[in-house]
mmCIF file of C-alpha atoms in Angstrom:
data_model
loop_
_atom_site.group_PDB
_atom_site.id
_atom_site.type_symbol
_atom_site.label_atom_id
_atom_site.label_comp_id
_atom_site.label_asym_id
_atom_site.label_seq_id
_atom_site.Cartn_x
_atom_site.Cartn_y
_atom_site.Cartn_z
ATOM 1 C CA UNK A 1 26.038 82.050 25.038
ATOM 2 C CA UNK A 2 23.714 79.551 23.897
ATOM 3 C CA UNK A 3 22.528 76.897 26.142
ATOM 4 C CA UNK A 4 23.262 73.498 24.666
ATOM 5 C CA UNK A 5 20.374 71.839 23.487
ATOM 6 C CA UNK A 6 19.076 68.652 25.997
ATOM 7 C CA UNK A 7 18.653 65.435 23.648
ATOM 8 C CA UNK A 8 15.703 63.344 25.116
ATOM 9 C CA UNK A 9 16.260 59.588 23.709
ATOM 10 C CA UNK A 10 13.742 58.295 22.582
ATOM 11 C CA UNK A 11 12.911 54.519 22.387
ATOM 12 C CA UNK A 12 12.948 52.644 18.907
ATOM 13 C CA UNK A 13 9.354 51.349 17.623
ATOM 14 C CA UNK A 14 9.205 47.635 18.486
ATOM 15 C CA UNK A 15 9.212 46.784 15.051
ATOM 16 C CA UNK A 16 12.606 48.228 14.549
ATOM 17 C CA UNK A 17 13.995 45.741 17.592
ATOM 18 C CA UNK A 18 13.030 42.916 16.790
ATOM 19 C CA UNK A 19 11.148 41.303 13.966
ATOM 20 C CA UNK A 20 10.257 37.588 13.505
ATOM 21 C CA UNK A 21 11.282 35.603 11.004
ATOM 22 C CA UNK A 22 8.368 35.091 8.702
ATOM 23 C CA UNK A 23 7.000 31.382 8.665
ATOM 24 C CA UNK A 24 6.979 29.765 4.949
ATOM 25 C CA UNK A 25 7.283 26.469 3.658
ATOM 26 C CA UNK A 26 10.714 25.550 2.554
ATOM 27 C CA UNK A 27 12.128 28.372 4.399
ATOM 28 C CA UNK A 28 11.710 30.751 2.033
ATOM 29 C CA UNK A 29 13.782 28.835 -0.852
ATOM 30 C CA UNK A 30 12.085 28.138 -4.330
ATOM 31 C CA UNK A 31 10.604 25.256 -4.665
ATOM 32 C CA UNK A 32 11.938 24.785 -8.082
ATOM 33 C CA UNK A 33 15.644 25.031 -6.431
ATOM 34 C CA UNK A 34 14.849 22.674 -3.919
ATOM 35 C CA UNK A 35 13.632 19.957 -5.978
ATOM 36 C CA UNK A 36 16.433 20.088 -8.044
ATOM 37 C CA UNK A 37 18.491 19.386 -5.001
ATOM 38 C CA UNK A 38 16.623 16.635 -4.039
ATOM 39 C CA UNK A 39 16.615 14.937 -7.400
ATOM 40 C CA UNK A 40 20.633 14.845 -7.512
ATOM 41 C CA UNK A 41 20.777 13.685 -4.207
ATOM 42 C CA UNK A 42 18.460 11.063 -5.075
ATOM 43 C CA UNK A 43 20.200 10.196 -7.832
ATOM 44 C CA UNK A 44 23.753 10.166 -5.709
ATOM 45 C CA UNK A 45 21.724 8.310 -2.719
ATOM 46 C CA UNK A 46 20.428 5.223 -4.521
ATOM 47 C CA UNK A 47 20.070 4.042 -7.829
ATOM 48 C CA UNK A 48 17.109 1.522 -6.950
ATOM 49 C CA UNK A 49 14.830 4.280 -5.336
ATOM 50 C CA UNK A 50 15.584 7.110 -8.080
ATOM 51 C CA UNK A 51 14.596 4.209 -10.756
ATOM 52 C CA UNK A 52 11.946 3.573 -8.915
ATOM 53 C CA UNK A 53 10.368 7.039 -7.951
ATOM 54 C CA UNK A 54 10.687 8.079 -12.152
ATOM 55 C CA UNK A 55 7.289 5.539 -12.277
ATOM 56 C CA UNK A 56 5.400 8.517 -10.062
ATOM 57 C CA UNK A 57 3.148 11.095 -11.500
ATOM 58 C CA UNK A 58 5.162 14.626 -11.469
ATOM 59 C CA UNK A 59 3.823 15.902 -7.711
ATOM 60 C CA UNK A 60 4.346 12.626 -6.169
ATOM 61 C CA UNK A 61 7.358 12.302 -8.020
ATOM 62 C CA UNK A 62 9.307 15.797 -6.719
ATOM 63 C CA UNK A 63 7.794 15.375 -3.435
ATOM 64 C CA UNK A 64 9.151 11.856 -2.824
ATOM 65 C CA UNK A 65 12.732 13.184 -3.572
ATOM 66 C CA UNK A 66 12.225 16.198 -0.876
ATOM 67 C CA UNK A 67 11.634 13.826 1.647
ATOM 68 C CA UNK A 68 14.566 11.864 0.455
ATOM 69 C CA UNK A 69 17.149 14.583 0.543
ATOM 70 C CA UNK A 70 15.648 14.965 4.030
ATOM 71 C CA UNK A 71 16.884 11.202 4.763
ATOM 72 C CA UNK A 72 20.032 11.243 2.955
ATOM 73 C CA UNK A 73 21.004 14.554 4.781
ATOM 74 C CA UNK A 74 19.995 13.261 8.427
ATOM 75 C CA UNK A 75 21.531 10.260 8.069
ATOM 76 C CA UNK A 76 24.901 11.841 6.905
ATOM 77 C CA UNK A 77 24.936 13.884 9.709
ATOM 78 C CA UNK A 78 24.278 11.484 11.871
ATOM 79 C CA UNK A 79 27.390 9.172 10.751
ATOM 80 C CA UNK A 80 29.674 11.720 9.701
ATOM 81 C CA UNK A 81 29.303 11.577 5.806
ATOM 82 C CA UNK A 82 28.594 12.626 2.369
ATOM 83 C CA UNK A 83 25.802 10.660 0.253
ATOM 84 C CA UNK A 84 27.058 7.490 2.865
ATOM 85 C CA UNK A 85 30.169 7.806 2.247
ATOM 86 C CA UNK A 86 33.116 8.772 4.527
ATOM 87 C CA UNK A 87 33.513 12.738 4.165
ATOM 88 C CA UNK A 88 36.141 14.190 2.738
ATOM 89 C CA UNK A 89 37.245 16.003 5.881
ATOM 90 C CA UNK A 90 36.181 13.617 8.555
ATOM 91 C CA UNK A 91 35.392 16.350 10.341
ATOM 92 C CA UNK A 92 32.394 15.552 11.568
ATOM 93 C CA UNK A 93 32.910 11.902 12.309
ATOM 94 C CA UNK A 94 36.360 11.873 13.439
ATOM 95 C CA UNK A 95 36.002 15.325 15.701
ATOM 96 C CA UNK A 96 31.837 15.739 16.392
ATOM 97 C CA UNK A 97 30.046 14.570 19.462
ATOM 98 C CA UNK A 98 26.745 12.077 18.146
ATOM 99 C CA UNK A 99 24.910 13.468 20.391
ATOM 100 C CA UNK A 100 25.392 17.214 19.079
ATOM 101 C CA UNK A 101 24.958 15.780 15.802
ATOM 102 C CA UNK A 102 21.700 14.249 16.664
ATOM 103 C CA UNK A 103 20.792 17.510 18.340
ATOM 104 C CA UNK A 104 21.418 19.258 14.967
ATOM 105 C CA UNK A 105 19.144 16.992 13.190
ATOM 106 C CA UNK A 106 16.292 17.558 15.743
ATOM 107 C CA UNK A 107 16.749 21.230 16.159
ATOM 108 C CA UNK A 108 17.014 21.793 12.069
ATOM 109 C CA UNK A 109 14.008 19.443 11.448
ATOM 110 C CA UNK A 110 12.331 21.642 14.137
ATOM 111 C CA UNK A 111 12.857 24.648 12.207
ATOM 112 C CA UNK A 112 11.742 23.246 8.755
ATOM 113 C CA UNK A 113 8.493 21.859 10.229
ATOM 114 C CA UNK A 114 8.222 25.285 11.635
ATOM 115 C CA UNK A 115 8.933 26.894 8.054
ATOM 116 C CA UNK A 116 11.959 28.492 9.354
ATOM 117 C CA UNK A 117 15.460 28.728 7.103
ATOM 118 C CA UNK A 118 17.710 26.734 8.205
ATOM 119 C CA UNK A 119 20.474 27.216 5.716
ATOM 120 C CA UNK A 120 20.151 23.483 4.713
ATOM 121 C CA UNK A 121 18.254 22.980 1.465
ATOM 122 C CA UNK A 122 17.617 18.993 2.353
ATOM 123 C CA UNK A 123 16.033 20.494 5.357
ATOM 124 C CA UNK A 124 14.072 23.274 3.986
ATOM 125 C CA UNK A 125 13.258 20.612 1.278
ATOM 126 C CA UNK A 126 11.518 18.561 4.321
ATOM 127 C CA UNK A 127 9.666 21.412 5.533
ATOM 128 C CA UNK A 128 8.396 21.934 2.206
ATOM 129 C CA UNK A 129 6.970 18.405 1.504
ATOM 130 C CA UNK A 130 5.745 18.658 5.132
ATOM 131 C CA UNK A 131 3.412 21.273 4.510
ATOM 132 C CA UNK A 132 2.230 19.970 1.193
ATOM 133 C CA UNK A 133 1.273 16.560 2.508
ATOM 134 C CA UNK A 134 0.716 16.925 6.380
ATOM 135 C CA UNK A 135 3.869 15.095 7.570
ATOM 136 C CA UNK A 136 3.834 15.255 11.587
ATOM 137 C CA UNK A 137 7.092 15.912 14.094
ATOM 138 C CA UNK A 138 5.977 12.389 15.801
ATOM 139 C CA UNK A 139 6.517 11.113 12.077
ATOM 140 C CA UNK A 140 10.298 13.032 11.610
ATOM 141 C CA UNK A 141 11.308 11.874 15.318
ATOM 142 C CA UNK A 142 10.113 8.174 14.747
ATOM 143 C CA UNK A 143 12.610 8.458 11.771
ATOM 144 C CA UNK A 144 15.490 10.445 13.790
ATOM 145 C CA UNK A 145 15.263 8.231 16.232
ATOM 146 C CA UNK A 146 16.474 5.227 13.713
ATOM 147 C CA UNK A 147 19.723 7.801 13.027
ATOM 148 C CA UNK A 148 20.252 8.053 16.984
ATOM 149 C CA UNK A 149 20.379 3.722 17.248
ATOM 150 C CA UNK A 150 23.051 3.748 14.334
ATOM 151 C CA UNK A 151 25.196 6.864 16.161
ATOM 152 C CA UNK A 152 24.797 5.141 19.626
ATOM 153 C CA UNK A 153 26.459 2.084 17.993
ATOM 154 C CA UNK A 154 23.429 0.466 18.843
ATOM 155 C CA UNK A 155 23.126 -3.428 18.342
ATOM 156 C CA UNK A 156 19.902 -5.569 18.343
ATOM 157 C CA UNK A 157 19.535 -8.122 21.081
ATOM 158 C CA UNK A 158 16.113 -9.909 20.142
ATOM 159 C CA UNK A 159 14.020 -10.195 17.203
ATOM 160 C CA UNK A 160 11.758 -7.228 18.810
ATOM 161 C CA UNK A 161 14.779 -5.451 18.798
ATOM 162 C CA UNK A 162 15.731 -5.823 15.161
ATOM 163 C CA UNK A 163 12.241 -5.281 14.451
ATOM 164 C CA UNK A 164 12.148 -1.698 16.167
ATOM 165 C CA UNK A 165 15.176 -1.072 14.521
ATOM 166 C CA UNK A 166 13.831 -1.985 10.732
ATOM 167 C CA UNK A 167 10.604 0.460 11.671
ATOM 168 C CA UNK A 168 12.619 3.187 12.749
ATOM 169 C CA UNK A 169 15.525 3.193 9.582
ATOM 170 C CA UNK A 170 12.511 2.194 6.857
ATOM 171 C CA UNK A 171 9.385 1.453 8.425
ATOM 172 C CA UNK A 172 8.500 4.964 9.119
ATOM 173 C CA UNK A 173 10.105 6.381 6.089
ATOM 174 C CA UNK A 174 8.000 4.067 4.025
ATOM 175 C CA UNK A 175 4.731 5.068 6.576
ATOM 176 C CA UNK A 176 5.658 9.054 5.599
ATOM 177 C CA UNK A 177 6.205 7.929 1.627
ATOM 178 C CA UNK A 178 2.789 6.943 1.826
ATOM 179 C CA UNK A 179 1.182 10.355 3.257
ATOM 180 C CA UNK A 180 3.105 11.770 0.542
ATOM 181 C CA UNK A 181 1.649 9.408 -2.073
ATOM 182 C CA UNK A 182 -1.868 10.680 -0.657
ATOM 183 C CA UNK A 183 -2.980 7.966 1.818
ATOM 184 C CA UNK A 184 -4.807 9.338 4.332
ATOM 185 C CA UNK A 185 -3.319 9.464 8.143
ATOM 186 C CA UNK A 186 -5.927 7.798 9.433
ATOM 187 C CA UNK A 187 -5.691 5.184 6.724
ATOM 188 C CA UNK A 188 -4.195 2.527 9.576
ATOM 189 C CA UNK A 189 -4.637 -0.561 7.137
ATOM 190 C CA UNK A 190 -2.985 1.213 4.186
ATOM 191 C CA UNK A 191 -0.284 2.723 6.141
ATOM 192 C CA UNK A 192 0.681 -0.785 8.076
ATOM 193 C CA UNK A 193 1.574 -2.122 4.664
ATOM 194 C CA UNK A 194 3.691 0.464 3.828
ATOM 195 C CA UNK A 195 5.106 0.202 6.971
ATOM 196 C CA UNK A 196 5.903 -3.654 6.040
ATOM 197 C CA UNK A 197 7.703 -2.412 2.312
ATOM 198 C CA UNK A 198 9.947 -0.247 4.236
ATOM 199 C CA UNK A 199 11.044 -3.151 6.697
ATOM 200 C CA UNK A 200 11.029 -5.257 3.813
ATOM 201 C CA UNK A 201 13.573 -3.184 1.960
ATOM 202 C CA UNK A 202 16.055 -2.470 5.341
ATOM 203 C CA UNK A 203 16.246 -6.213 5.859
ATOM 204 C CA UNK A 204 17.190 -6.636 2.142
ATOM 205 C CA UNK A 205 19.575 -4.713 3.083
ATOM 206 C CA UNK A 206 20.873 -6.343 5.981
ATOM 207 C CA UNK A 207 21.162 -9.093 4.479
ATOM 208 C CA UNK A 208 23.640 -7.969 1.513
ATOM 209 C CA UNK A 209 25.513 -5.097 3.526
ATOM 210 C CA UNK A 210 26.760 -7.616 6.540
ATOM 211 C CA UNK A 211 30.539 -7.903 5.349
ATOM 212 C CA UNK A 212 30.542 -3.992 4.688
ATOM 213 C CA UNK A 213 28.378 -3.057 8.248
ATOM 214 C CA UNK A 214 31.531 -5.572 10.015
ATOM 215 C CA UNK A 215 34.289 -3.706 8.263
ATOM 216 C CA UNK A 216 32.075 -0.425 9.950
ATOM 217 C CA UNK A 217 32.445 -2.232 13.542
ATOM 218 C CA UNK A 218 28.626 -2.638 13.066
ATOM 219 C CA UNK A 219 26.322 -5.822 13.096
ATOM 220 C CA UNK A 220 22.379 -5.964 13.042
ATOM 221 C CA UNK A 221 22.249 -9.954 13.121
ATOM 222 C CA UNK A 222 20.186 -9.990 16.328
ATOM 223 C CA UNK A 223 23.056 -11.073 19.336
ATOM 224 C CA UNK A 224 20.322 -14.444 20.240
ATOM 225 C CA UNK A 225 21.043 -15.573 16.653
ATOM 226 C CA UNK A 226 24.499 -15.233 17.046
ATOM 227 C CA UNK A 227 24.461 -17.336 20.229
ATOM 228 C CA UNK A 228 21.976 -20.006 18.741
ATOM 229 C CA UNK A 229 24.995 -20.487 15.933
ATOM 230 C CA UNK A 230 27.530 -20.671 18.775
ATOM 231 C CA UNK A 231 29.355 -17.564 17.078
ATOM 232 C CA UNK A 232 31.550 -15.193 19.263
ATOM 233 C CA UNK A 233 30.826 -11.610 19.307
ATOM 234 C CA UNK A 234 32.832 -9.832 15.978
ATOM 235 C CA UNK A 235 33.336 -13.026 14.713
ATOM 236 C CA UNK A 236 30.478 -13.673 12.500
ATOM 237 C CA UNK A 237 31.894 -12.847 9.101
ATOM 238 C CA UNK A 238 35.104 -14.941 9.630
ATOM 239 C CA UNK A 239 35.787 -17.951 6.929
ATOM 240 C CA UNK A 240 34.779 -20.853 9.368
ATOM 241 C CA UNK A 241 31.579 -19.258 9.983
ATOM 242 C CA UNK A 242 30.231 -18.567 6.469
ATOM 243 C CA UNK A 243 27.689 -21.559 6.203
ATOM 244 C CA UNK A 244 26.425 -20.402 9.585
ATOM 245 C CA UNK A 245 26.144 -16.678 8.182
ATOM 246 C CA UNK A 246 24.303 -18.029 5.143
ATOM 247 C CA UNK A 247 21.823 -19.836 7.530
ATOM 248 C CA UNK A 248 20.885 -16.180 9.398
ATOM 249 C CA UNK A 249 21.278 -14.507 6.171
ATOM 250 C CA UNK A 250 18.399 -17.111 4.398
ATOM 251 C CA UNK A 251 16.522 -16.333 8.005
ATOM 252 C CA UNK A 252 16.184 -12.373 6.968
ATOM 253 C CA UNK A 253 15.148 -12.657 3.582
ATOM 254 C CA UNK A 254 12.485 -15.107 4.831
ATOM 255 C CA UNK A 255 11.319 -12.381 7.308
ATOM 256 C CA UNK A 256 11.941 -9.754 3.872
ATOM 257 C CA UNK A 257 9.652 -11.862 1.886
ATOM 258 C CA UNK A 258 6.719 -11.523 4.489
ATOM 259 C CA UNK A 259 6.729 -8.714 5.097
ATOM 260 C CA UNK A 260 6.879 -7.955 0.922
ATOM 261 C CA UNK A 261 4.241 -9.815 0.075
ATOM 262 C CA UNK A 262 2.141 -8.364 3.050
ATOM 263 C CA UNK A 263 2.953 -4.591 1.598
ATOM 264 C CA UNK A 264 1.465 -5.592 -1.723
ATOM 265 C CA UNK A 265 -1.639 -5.669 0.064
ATOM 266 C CA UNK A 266 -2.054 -1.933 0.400
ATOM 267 C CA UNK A 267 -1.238 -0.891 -3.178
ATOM 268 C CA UNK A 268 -4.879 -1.973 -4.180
ATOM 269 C CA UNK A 269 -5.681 1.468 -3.012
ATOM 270 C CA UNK A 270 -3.103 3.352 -4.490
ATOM 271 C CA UNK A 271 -3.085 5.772 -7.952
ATOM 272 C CA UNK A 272 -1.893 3.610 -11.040
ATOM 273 C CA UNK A 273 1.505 5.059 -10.964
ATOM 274 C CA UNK A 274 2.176 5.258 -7.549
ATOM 275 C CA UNK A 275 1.175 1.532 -7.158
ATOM 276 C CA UNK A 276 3.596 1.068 -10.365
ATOM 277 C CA UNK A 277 6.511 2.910 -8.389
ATOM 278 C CA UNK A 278 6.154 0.689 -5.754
ATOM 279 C CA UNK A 279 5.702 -2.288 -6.557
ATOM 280 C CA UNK A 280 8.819 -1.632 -8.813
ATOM 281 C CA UNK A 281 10.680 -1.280 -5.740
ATOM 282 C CA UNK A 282 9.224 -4.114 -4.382
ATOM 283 C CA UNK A 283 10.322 -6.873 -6.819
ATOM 284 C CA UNK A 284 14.098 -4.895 -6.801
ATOM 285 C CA UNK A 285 14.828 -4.837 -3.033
ATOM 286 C CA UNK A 286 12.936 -8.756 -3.134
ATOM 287 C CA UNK A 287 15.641 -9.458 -5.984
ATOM 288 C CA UNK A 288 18.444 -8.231 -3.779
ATOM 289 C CA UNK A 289 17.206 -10.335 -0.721
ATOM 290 C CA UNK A 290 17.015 -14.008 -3.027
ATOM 291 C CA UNK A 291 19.945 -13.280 -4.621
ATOM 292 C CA UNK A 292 21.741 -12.999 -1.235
ATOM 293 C CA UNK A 293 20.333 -16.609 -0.373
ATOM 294 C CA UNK A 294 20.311 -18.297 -3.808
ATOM 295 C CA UNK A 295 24.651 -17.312 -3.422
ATOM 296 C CA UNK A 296 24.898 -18.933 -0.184
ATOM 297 C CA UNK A 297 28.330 -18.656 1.543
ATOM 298 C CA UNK A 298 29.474 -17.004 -1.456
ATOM 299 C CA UNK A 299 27.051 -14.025 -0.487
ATOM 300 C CA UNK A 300 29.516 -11.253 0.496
ATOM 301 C CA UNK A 301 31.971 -12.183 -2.319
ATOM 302 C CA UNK A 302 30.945 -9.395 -3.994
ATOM 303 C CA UNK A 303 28.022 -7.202 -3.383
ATOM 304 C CA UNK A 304 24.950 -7.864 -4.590
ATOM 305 C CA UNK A 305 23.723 -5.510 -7.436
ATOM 306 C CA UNK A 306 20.409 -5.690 -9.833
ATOM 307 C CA UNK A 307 21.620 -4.560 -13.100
ATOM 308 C CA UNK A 308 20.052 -2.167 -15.252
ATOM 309 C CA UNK A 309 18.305 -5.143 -17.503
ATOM 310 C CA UNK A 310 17.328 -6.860 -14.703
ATOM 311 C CA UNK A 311 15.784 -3.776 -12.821
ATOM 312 C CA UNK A 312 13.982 -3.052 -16.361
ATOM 313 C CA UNK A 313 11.964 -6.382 -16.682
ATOM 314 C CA UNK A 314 10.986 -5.643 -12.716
ATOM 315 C CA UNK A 315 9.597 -2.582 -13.542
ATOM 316 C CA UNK A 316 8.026 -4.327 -16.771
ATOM 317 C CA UNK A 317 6.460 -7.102 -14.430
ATOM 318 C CA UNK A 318 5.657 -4.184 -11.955
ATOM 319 C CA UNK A 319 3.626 -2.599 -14.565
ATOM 320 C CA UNK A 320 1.172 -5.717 -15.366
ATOM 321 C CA UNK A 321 0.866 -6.364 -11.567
ATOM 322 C CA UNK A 322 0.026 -2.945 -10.957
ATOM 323 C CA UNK A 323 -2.917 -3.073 -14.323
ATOM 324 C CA UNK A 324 -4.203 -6.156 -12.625
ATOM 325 C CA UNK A 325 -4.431 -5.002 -9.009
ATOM 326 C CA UNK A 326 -5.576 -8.223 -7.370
ATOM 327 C CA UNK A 327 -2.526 -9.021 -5.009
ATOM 328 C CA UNK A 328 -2.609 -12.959 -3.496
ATOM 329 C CA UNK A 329 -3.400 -12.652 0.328
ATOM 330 C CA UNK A 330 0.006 -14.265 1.894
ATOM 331 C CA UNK A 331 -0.647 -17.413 3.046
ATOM 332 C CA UNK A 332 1.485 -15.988 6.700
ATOM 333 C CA UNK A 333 1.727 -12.259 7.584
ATOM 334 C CA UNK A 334 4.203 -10.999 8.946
ATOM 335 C CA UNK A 335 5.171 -11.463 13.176
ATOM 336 C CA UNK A 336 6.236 -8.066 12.978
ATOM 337 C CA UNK A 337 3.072 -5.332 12.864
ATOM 338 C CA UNK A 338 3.303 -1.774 13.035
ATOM 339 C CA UNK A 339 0.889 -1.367 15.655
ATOM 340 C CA UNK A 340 3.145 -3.966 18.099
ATOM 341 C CA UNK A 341 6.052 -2.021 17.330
ATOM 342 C CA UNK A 342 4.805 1.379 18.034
ATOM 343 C CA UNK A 343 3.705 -0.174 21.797
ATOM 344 C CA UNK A 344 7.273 -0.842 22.658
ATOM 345 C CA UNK A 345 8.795 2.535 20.638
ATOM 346 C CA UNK A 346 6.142 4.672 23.061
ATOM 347 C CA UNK A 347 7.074 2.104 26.123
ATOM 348 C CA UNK A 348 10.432 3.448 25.304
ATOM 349 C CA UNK A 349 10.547 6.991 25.028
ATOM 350 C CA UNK A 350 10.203 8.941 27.841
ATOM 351 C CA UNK A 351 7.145 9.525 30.163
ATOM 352 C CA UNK A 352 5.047 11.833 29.033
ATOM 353 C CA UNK A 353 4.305 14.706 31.487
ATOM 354 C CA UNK A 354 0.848 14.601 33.531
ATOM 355 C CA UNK A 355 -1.685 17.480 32.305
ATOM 356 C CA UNK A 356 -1.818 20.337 34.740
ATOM 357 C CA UNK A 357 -5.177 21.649 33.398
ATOM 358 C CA UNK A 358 -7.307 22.597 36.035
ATOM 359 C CA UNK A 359 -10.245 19.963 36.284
ATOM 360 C CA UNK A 360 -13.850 22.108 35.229
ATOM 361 C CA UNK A 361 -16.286 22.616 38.228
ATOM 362 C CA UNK A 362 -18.854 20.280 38.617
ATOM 363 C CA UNK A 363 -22.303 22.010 37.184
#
């Protein structure tokens, strides 16, 4: 009888364990496809910004919207919502933990920066724009950490601290808009005033969304303003309190209007149509802000919106102030800078870990 014949097993060639994911901008989705995702979300997202970002050249253009779809999608996670509005499900808001959320967002921007798939074309969208323009992690988790205040239920307590907040929500988005315009990362002067558009824009904002942010159980009015007006906590948007409100609410678009006219410093070095685009935006988001004042108590009424007419002679107006290029020097700049902010966003992140690198001997 035969002897049965001994099978020796033999090990697979490493290759056929385990293989790594290639690394590829966009995570291995078309660029074509992504943009097209971007530019409905855009269009979804805001109506001011997608007006706005159709004054761009093509490439600046597309790569403005990937880093908004980016936004959009991180800040929806972070809140529980579709295009910033409540999600269909609730799902995620009613059910999810913030801090898994937030986790999500750091671990998916991770892999996009990383060009890694991550099954999330607003993400692989980021990593795309990231390679093209040089976008950093510090500049994603400056942003991320603005989505982390608003899921903590976070509330400012000083002016510093509705400063940090402004950076972090539209500050640093507008500091990454302007790497993807082309400015240079060490371009400090250049990148402070764009730093001052997108804190000009988030206290616009503010400003006009304070009856919606209280029906949210949110306020941003710092809590020493509320005390200076003798206002109980949760109680600033009742009746009796209105001309008060309209006081603090005349106080942020005087900050807004600072910190606008101190951002149209740094378009002087901009491309035609990128200067154009923004200061487009610039003169809508400054419309919102004065028309919030000029309505005093009446403010919250009914929300503040810039019409298609009016947002045409803005861009109109944009366009002549953009052929000209000789913006006025403010006569005040702003109290808030970039570089003061930063301090107290490094002051309060967590220590950074001493180098262990062994010292070189002494020649």
């Amino acid at each position: 009888m035969a002897r049965a014949r001994r099978v020796v097993p033999r090990m697979l060639a490493p290759s056929r364990i385990l293989r790594t994911t290639p690394s590829q901008a966009g995570g291995g989705r078309s660029r074509e496809a992504l943009v097209d995702r971007a530019r409905e979300a855009i269009e979804l997202g805001s109506r001011s910004f997608h007006a706005a970002s159709t004054l761009f050249d093509r490439d600046t253009r597309e790569r403005v919207w990937l880093l908004y779809a980016w936004c959009r999608r991180c800040d929806d996670l972070a809140d529980g919502q579709d295009h910033g509005h409540p999600a269909d499900d609730h799902s995620s808001a009613d059910h999810g933990d913030a801090g898994k959320r937030l986790r999500a967002i750091r671990l998916l921007t991770g892999r996009a920066l990383d060009g890694l798939p991550t099954a999330e074309p607003a993400f692989d969208a980021f990593g795309l724009v990231a390679r093209e323009c040089g976008l950093t992690r510090e500049m994603a988790e400056d942003v991320i950490m603005g989505f982390e205040l608003d899921a903590m239920g976070w509330r400012p307590r000083t002016d510093e601290d509705l400063a940090r907040y402004c950076y972090h929500v539209a500050g640093a988005v507008g500091v990454m808009v302007a790497v993807v315009m082309g400015v240079p990362r060490n371009d400090s002067e250049t990148l402070d005033r764009a730093c001052d558009l997108g804190i000009a824009f988030q206290l616009a904002n503010i400003a006009r969304d304070l009856g919606e942010d209280d029906a949210a159980d949110r306020c941003y009015l710092p809590i020493e303003w509320l005390v200076e007006q003798d206002i109980e906590p949760g109680q600033h948007m009742k009746p009796h309190h209105r001309g008060e409100l309209a006081a603090m609410a005349a106080r942020l678009v005087e900050h807004m209007e600072r910190h606008e006219a101190a951002a149209r410093l740094g378009t002087r070095r901009l491309p035609f149509r990128s200067r154009w685009a923004v200061l487009a935006a610039a003169r809508i988001y400054g419309a919102i802000g004065r028309e919030v004042r000029a309505r005093g108590t009446a403010a919250w009424d009914h929300r503040v919106v810039i019409g298609r007419r009016e947002k045409a002679k803005h861009v109109a107006a944009a366009f002549w102030e953009a052929l000209k290029n000789r913006p006025p020097m403010p006569d005040t700049m702003p109290e808030w800078t970039r570089g003061s902010i930063l301090i107290d966003v490094r002051m309060a992140g967590p220590i950074a870990k001493p180098p262990m690198d062994p010292l070189p001997d002494d020649e």
